[in-house]
XYZ file of C-alpha atoms in Angstrom:
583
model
C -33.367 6.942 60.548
C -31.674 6.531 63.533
C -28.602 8.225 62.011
C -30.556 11.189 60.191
C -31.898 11.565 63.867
C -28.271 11.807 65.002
C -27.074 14.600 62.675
C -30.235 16.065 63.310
C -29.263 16.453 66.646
C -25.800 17.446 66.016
C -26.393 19.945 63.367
C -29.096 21.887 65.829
C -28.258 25.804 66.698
C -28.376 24.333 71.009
C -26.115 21.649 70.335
C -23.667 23.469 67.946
C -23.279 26.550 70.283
C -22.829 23.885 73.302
C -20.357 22.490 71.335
C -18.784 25.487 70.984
C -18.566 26.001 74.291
C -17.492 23.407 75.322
C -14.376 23.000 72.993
C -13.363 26.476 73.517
C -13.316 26.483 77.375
C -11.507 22.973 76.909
C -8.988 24.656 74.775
C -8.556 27.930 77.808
C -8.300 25.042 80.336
C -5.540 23.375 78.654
C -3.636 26.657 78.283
C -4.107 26.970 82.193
C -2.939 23.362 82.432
C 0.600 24.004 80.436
C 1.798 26.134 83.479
C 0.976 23.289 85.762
C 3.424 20.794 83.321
C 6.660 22.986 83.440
C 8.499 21.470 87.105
C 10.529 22.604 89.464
C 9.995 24.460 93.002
C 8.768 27.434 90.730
C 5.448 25.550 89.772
C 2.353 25.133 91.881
C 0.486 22.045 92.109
C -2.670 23.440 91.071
C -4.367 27.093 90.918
C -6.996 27.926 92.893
C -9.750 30.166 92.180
C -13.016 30.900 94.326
C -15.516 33.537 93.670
C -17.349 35.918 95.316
C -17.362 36.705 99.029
C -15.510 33.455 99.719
C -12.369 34.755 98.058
C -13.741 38.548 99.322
C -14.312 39.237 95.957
C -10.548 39.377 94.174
C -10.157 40.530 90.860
C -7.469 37.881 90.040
C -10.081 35.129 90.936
C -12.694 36.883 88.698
C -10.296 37.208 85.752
C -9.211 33.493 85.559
C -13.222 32.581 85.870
C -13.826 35.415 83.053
C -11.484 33.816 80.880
C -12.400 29.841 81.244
C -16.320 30.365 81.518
C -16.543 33.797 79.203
C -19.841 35.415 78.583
C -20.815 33.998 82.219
C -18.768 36.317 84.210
C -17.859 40.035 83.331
C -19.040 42.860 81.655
C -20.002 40.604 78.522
C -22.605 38.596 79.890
C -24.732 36.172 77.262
C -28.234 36.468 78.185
C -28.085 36.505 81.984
C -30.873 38.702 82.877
C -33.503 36.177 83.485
C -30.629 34.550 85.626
C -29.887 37.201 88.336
C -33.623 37.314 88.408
C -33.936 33.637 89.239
C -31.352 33.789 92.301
C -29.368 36.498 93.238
C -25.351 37.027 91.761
C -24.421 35.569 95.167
C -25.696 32.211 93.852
C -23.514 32.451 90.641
C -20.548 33.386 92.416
C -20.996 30.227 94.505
C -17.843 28.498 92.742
C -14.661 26.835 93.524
C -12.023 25.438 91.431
C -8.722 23.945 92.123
C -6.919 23.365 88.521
C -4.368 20.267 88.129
C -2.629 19.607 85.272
C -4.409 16.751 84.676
C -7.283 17.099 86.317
C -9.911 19.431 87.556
C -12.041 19.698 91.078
C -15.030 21.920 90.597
C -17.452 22.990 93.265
C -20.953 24.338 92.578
C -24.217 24.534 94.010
C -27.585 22.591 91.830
C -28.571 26.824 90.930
C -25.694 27.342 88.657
C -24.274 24.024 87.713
C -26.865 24.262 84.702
C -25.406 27.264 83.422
C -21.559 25.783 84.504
C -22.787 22.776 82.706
C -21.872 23.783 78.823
C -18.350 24.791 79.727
C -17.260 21.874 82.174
C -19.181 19.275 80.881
C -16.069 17.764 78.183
C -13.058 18.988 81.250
C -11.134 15.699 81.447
C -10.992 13.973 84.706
C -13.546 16.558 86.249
C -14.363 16.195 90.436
C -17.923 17.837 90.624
C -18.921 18.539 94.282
C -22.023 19.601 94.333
C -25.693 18.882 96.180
C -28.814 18.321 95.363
C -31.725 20.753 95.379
C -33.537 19.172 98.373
C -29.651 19.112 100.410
C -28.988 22.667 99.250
C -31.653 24.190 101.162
C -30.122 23.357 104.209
C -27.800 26.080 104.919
C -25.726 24.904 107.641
C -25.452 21.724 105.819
C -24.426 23.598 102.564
C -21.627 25.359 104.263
C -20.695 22.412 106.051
C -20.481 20.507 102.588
C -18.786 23.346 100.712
C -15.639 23.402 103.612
C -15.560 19.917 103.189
C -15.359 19.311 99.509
C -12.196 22.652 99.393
C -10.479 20.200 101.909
C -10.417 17.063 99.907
C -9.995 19.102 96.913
C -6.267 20.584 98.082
C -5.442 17.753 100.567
C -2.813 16.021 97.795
C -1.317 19.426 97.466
C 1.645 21.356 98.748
C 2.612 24.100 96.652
C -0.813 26.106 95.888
C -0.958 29.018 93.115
C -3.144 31.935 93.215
C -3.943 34.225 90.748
C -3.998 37.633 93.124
C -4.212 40.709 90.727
C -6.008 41.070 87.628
C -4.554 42.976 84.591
C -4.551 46.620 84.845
C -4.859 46.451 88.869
C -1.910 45.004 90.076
C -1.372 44.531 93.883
C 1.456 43.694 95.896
C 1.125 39.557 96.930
C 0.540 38.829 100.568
C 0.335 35.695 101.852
C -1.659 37.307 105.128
C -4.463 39.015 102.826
C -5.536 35.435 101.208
C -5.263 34.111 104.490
C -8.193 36.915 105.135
C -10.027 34.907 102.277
C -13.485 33.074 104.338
C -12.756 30.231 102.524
C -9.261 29.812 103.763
C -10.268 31.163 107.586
C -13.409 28.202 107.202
C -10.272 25.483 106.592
C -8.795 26.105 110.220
C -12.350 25.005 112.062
C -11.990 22.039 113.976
C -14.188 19.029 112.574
C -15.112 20.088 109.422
C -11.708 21.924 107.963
C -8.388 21.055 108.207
C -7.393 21.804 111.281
C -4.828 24.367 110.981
C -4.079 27.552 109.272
C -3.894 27.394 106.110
C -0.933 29.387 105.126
C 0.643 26.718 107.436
C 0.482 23.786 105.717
C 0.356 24.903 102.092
C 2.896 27.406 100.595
C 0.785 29.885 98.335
C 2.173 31.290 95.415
C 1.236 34.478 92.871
C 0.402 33.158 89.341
C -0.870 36.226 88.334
C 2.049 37.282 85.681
C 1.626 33.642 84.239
C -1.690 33.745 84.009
C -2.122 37.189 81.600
C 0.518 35.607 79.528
C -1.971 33.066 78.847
C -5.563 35.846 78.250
C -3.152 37.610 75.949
C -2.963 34.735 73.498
C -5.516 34.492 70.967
C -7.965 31.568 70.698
C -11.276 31.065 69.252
C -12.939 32.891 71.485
C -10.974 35.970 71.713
C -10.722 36.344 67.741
C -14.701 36.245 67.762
C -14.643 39.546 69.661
C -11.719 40.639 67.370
C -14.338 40.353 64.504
C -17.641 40.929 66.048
C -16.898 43.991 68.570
C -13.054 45.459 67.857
C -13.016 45.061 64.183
C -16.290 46.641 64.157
C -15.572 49.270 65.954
C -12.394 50.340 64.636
C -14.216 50.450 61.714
C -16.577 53.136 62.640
C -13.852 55.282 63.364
C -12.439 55.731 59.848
C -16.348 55.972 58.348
C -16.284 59.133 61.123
C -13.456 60.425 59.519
C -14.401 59.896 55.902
C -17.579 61.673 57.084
C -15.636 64.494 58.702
C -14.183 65.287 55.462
C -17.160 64.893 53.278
C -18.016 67.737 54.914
C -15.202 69.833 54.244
C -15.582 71.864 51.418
C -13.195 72.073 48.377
C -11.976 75.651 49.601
C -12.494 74.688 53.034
C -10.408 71.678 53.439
C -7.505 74.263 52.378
C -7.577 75.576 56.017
C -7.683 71.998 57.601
C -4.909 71.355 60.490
C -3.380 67.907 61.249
C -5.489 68.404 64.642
C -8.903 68.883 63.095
C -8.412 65.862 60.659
C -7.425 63.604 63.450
C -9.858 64.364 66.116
C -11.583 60.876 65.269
C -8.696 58.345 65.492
C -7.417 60.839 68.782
C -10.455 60.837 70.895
C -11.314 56.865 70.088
C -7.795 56.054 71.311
C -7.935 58.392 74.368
C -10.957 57.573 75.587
C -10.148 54.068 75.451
C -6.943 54.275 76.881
C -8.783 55.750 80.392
C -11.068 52.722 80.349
C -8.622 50.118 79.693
C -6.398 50.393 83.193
C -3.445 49.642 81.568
C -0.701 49.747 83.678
C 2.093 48.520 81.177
C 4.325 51.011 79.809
C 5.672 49.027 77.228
C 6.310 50.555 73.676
C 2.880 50.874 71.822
C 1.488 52.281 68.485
C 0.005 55.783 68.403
C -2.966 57.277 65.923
C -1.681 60.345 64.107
C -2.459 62.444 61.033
C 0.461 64.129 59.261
C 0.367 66.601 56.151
C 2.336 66.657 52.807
C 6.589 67.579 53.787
C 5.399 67.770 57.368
C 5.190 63.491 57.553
C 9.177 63.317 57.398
C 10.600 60.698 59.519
C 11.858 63.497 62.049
C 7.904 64.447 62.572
C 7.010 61.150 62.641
C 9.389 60.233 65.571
C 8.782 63.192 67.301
C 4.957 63.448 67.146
C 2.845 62.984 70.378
C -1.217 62.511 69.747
C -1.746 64.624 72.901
C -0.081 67.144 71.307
C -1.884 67.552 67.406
C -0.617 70.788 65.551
C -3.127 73.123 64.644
C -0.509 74.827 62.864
C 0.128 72.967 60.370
C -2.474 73.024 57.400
C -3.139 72.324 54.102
C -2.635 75.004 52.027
C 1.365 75.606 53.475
C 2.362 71.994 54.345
C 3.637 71.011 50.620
C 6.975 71.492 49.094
C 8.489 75.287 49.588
C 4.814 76.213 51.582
C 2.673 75.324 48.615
C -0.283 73.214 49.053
C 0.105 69.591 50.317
C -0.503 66.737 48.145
C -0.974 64.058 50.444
C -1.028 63.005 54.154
C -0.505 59.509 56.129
C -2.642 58.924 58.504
C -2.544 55.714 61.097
C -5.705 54.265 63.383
C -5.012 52.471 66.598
C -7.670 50.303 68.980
C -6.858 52.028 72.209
C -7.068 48.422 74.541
C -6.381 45.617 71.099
C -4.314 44.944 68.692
C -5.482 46.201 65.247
C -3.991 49.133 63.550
C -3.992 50.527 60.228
C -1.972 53.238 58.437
C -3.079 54.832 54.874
C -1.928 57.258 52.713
C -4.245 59.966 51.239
C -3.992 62.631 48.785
C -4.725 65.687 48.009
C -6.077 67.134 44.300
C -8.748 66.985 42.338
C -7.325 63.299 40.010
C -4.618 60.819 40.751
C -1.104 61.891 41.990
C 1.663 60.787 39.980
C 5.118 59.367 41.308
C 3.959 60.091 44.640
C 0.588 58.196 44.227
C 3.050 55.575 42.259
C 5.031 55.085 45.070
C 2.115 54.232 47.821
C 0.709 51.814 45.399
C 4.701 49.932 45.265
C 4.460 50.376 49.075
C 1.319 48.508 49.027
C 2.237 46.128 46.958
C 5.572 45.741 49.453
C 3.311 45.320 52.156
C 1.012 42.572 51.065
C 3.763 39.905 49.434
C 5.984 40.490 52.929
C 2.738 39.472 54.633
C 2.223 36.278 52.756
C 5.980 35.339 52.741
C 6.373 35.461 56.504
C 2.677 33.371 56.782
C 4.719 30.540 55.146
C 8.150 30.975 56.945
C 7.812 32.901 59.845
C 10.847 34.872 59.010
C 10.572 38.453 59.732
C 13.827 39.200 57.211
C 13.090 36.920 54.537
C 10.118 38.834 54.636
C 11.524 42.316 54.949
C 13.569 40.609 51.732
C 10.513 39.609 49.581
C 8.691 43.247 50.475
C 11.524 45.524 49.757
C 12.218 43.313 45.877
C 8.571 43.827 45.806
C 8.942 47.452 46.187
C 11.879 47.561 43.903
C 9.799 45.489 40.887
C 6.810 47.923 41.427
C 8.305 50.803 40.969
C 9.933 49.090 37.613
C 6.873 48.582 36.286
C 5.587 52.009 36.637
C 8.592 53.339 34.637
C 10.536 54.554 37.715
C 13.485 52.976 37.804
C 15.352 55.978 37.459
C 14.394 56.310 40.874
C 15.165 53.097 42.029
C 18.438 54.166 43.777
C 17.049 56.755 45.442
C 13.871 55.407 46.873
C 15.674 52.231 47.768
C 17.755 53.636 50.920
C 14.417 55.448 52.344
C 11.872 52.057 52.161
C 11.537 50.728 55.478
C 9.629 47.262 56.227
C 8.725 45.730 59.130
C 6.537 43.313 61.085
C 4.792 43.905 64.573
C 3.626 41.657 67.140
C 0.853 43.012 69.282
C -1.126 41.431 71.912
C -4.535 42.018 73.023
C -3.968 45.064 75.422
C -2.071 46.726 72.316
C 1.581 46.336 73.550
C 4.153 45.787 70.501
C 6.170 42.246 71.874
C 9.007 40.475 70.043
C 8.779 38.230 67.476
C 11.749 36.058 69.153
C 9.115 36.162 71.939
C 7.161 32.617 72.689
C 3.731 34.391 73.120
C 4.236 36.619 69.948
C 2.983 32.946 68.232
C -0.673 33.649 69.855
C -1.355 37.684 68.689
C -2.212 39.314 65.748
C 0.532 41.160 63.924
C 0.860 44.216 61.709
C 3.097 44.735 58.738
C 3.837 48.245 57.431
C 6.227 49.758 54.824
C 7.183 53.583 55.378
C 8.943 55.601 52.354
C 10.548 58.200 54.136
C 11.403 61.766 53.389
C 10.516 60.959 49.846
C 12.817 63.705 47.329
C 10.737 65.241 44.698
C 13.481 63.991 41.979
C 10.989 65.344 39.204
C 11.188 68.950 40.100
C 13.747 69.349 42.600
C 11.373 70.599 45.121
C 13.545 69.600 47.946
C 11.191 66.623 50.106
C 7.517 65.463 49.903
C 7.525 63.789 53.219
C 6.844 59.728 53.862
C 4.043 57.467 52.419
C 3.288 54.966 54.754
C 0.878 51.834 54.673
C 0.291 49.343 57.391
C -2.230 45.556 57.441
C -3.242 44.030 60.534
C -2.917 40.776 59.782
C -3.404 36.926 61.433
C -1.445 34.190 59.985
C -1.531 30.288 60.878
C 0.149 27.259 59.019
C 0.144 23.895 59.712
C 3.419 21.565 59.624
C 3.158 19.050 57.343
C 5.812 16.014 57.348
C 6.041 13.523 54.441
C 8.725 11.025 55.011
C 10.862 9.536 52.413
C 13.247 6.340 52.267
C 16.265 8.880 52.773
C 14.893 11.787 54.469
C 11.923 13.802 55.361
C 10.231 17.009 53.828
C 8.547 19.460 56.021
C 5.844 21.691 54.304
C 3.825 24.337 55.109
C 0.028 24.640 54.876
C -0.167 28.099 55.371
C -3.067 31.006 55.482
C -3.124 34.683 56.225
C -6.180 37.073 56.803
C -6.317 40.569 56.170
C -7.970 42.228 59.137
C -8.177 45.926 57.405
C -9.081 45.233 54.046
C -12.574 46.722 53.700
C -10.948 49.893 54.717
C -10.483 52.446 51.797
C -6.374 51.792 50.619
C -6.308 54.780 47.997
C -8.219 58.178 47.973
C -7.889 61.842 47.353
C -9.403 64.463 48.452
C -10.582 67.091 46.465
C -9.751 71.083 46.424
C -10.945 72.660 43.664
C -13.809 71.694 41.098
C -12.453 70.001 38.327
C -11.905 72.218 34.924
C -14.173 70.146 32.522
C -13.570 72.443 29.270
C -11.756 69.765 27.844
C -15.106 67.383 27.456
C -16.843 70.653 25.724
C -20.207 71.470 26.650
C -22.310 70.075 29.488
C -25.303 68.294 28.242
C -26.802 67.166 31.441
C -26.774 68.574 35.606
C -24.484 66.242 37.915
C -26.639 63.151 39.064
C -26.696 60.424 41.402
C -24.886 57.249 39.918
C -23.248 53.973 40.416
C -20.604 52.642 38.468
C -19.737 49.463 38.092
C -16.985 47.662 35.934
C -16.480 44.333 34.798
C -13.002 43.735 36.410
C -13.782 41.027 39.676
C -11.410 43.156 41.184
C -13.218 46.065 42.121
C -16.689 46.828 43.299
C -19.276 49.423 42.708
C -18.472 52.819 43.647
C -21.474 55.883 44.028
C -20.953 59.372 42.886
C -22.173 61.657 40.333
C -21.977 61.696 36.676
C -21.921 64.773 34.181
C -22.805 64.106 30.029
C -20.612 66.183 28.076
C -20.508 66.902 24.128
C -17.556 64.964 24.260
C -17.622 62.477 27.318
C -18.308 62.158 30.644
C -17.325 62.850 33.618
C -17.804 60.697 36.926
C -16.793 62.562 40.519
C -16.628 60.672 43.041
C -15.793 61.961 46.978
C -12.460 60.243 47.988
C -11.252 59.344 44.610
C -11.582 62.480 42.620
C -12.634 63.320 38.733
C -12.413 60.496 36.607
C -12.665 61.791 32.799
C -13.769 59.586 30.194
C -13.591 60.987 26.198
C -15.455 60.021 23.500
C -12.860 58.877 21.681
C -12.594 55.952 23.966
C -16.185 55.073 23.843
C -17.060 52.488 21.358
C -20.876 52.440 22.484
C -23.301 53.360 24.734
C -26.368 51.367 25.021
C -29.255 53.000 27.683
C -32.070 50.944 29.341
C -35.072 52.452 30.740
C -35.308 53.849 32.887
C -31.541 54.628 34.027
C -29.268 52.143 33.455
C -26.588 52.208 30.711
C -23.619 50.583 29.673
C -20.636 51.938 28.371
C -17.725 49.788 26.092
C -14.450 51.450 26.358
C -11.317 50.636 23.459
C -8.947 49.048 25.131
C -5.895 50.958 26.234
C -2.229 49.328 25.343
C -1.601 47.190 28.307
C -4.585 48.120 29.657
C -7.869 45.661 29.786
C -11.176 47.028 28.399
C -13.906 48.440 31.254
C-alpha cells in the first residue's frame, strides 16, 4: 500500500508538472554554471542578477531570470493573475541571485518563495535567505536583512559578472551605471553593507554575450514552445495560403503575381521581424514565392521579400512566355528557427519530369537528413542525398538525364538558432538548434522539348536530430555506436500539390451519370491518409477532383468491383497495375 501510495503520488498532474519544473530549470542552471567552470582572468566568480527596482529594472537581469524561472517572468506568464492580485509585481521582483559554479545564493521574501519554490527547490547546494511572514512585515528590518544577506552572498568573491543588456537591446557596459544600481549604492552604508563602494572592491564584468549563447540553445523547455506556439503558428500561415488560393479561380489564378501569392509568408515574416528587436545582422533565411523559368538560381539570389514582383504572373512565367507549370515557394518564422520550402505546380493532373524531379529531390532531402542524424557529417550527408537523387531519378526512367541534372542538384544543411540566424555547423552552439536540410535543382533544362529552362525545384525539412554515444568495449578495442533519432518538424505540411487552371476535359470517361459531390477517399496503403474532394460517376469511370492535387481519373477497365452501402459509402477494388500495388 504504502508503495501504490507512492506512485500515486508521483504519477499526480501537481507533482509531474513540479517535476518538470524543477528538472528543467536544473538543466538552465547548469548551462549558466558551465561559464563559471572555464578559468582564467576572463571568468567571473559568479553572476549576479537582482530584479526590479533594486537593479533599476535592467533588461539583462530580467532576461537571465526569464530564462531560469520561465513562465514566472515575461510576457509568457503561467497563471499569474491571481498573483499580482495577491501582492503587487514589486513583491515578485523582490529577488536576488548570485550564481557559482557550484553553488547557488538565492534571496526572496516568504510572498514569492512559494511560487520560486518549484524551480529552486532540486538547485544543488542552494543558500536561501529569506524571512518569515511575521519578520517581513517589518520594513526597516526587511531592508536591513536584504543588504545583509547580498553582503555575505558576494563576500568570497572578486571577479563579479553581470549580465547588462538583453538580446535585441544592447547597451554599451559601464561600470558607473551598475554602480547606480540601489542594491549596489545600499552595500557602501556603514553598519549594515560593506563599507565601501562597490565597484571598489569587486571588479564587475559584462556576461551578456555569454549568456545569449546559452538562451539560444535548445532544451526542454524551449522545444515545448517550438511545438506548442511556433510550430503552430507557422502552420497557420501555409493553411492562409492554401486558403488564398482556394479562392482563386481556374481562369483567375492565370493573372496571379509572385506578390499576390506570397502576401501570407511576407507579412507573417515582416511583422515579426518589427517585434522581435533583432539587432544581429547575420545571414538569415527569407520567405519568397517564385513562378515557373522565373525561380532560376539568378532570381533566387537576387530576390528581396520587400521587393515581390507584381510583374511576373502566371500565364507568361513558363518556358518562351507560356504558362508556368510550377513555382517554389519557402516559409520562414520571422524571430525562430523553422523554415520550409515546397514546390507546387501548376495544371489540371500530375506534371511529368518536372513533378519527377521534386519527388527525387524529396527523396534527396529526407535520406541526407537521417544520414547526418547518425554521423553528424554535413558531406557524408550531402554524399548520401545527392546518390539518393541520382537512384530516384533511375527509377523513374530518367537516367538519360542523369548527367544533366547531376551538375545543377545542390544539398545542404543549415544550422539556425532561436532568433533565426543561420550559424556554422563547425560552430559549438550549432549542437543545441534546430537545423534545416534542403535540396535545390537549379535552372532545370527542359531536355524533352528543348524549351530552353524551367527554372529550380526546391524542397527544404526543418528538422531536430539527437543520438546518444554508445561504447561497448572489447578485449582488443572498443566500438562506438550511435543511438540516433531525427524528427521532422514540417511534415504535416502539404509536400506535393497542383493547382488547377482549367476544368478537366472528362470526354474520355463518356457520359456523366451523376452532379459533382462531396466525398472522401480513402485507400488502403498506411501510407497515405484520407483526402476530401468531389467525385463525378461517369458511363465509364469516375472522376475524383480534388483542390491542390488536381483530377484524378479512374476507368472502368480498372475497376474490378464496386460494392455501395447505404447510405453513401462504397468501396472500389482496382486491378493491380505492373509494379504498382492494388488501391
Amino acid at each position: 500500500h504504502e508503495l501504490s501510495d507512492y506512485w500515486t503520488t508521483c504519477l499526480s498532474p501537481d507533482y509531474f508538472c513540479c517535476f518538470i519544473f524543477s528538472f528543467s530549470s536544473c538543466c538552465r542552471l547548469r548551462q549558466v554554471q558551465s561559464l563559471l567552470c572555464e578559468g582564467g582572468t576572463a571568468t567571473p566568480d559568479g553572476i549576479l542578477c537582482s530584479l526590479g527596482i533594486d537593479s533599476r529594472y535592467n533588461e539583462g537581469c530580467t532576461e537571465l531570470a526569464k530564462y531560469l524561472f520561465y513562465g514566472l517572468y515575461g510576457r509568457n506568464q503561467l497563471n499569474l493573475e491571481h498573483v499580482l492580485e495577491e501582492f503587487p509585481e514589486e513583491m515578485l521582483d523582490d529577488v536576488i541571485l548570485l550564481i557559482k559554479a557550484e553553488c547557488v545564493h538565492l534571496y526572496c521574501n516568504p510572498m514569492n518563495y512559494s511560487y520560486l519554490l518549484p524551480y529552486v527547490s532540486h538547485w544543488r547546494n542552494l543558500h536561501l535567505y529569506c524571512m518569515t511572514e511575521a519578520e517581513y512585515e517589518d520594513e526597516e528590518a526587511a531592508e536591513e536583512f536584504k543588504i545583509s544577506s547580498f553582503v555575505t552572498m558576494v563576500q568570497d568573491c572578486y571577479r563579479i559578472g553581470v549580465p547588462n543588456s538583453s538580446q535585441g537591446h544592447i547597451q554599451r557596459f559601464d561600470m558607473f551605471m551598475v554602480e547606480k544600481w540601489p542594491l549596489i549604492q545600499a552595500f557602501a552604508l556603514e553598519g549594515i553593507g560593506g563599507g565601501s563602494f562597490f565597484t571598489l572592491k569587486y571588479k564587475l564584468m559584462d556576461m551578456s554575450e555569454k549568456l545569449w549563447q546559452v538562451y539560444n540553445r535548445l532544451d526542454p523547455v524551449s522545444l515545448d514552445t517550438v511545438f506548442t506556439e511556433d510550430l503552430v503558428n507557422f502552420e497557420k500561415q501555409w493553411s492562409g495560403f492554401f486558403s488564398s488560393m482556394d479562392l482563386e479561380s481556374h481562369l483567375s489564378i492565370l493573372e496571379l503575381s509572385e506578390a499576390q501569392a506570397g502576401e501570407t509568408f511576407r507579412t507573417y515574416y515582416s511583422h515579426g521581424l518589427i517585434s522581435s528587436n533583432i539587432t544581429d545582422k547575420s545571414k538569415s533565411q527569407q520567405p519568397f514565392v517564385l513562378f515557373g523559368k522565373h525561380s532560376s538560381s539568378e532570381d533566387m539570389e537576387s530576390y528581396s521579400f520587400n521587393f515581390p514582383s507584381e510583374s511576373h504572373q502566371v500565364r507568361s512565367t513558363g518556358p518562351r512566355g507560356s504558362t508556368a507549370r510550377h513555382m517554389i515557394l519557402q516559409c520562414v518564422a520571422p524571430k525562430g528557427p523553422l523554415s520550409c520550402s515546397r514546390t507546387y505546380f501548376f495544371g489540371s493532373t500530375h506534371t511529368p519530369y518536372l513533378g519527377e524531379i521534386y519527388s527525387a529531390a524529396v527523396q534527396g532531402v529526407l535520406s541526407g537528413i537521417k544520414c547526418y542524424s547518425c554521423t553528424t557529417s554535413a558531406t557524408k550527408a550531402k554524399d548520401v542525398a545527392e546518390n539518393t537523387f541520382l537512384l530516384a531519378l533511375d527509377s523513374m526512367n530518367l537516367s538519360q538525364y542523369r548527367s544533366s541534372l547531376r551538375s545543377k542538384c545542390e544539398f545542404n544543411i543549415q544550422a539556425v538558432n532561436k532568433e533565426g540566424r543561420i550559424i556554422p555547423l563547425t560552430d559549438e552552439d550549432s549542437r543545441y538548434v534546430i537545423k534545416t536540410a534542403s535540396m535545390t535543382v537549379h535552372d532545370i533544362p527542359d531536355l524533352q522539348w528543348d524549351g530552353g529552362d524551367l527554372g529550380s525545384v526546391v524542397f527544404s525539412e526543418s528538422f531536430l536530430e539527437s543520438s546518444i554515444n554508445i561504447q561497448q568495449k572489447g578485449t582488443l578495442s572498443s566500438f562506438v555506436y550511435p543511438l540516433c533519432k531525427n524528427t521532422f518538424l514540417c511534415t504535416s505540411l502539404i509536400t506535393y500539390s497542383v493547382f488547377l487552371q482549367q476544368k478537366e476535359d472528362s470526354t474520355c470517361l463518356g457520359s456523366a451519370l451523376t452532379v459533382a459531390d462531396a466525398a472522401y477517399v480513402f485507400s488502403s496503403s498506411q501510407l497515405s491518409t484520407h483526402e476530401e474532394g468531389k467525385i463525378i460517376f461517369f458511363s465509364e469511370g469516375l472522376l475524383f477532383i480534388h483542390s491542390q492535387y488536381g483530377s484524378i481519373t479512374l476507368s472502368k477497365d480498372h475497376i474490378s468491383n464496386i460494392k455501395f452501402y447505404d447510405p453513401v459509402i462504397f468501396i472500389v477494388t482496382v486491378h493491380q497495375w505492373p509494379n504498382a500495388e492494388a488501391a
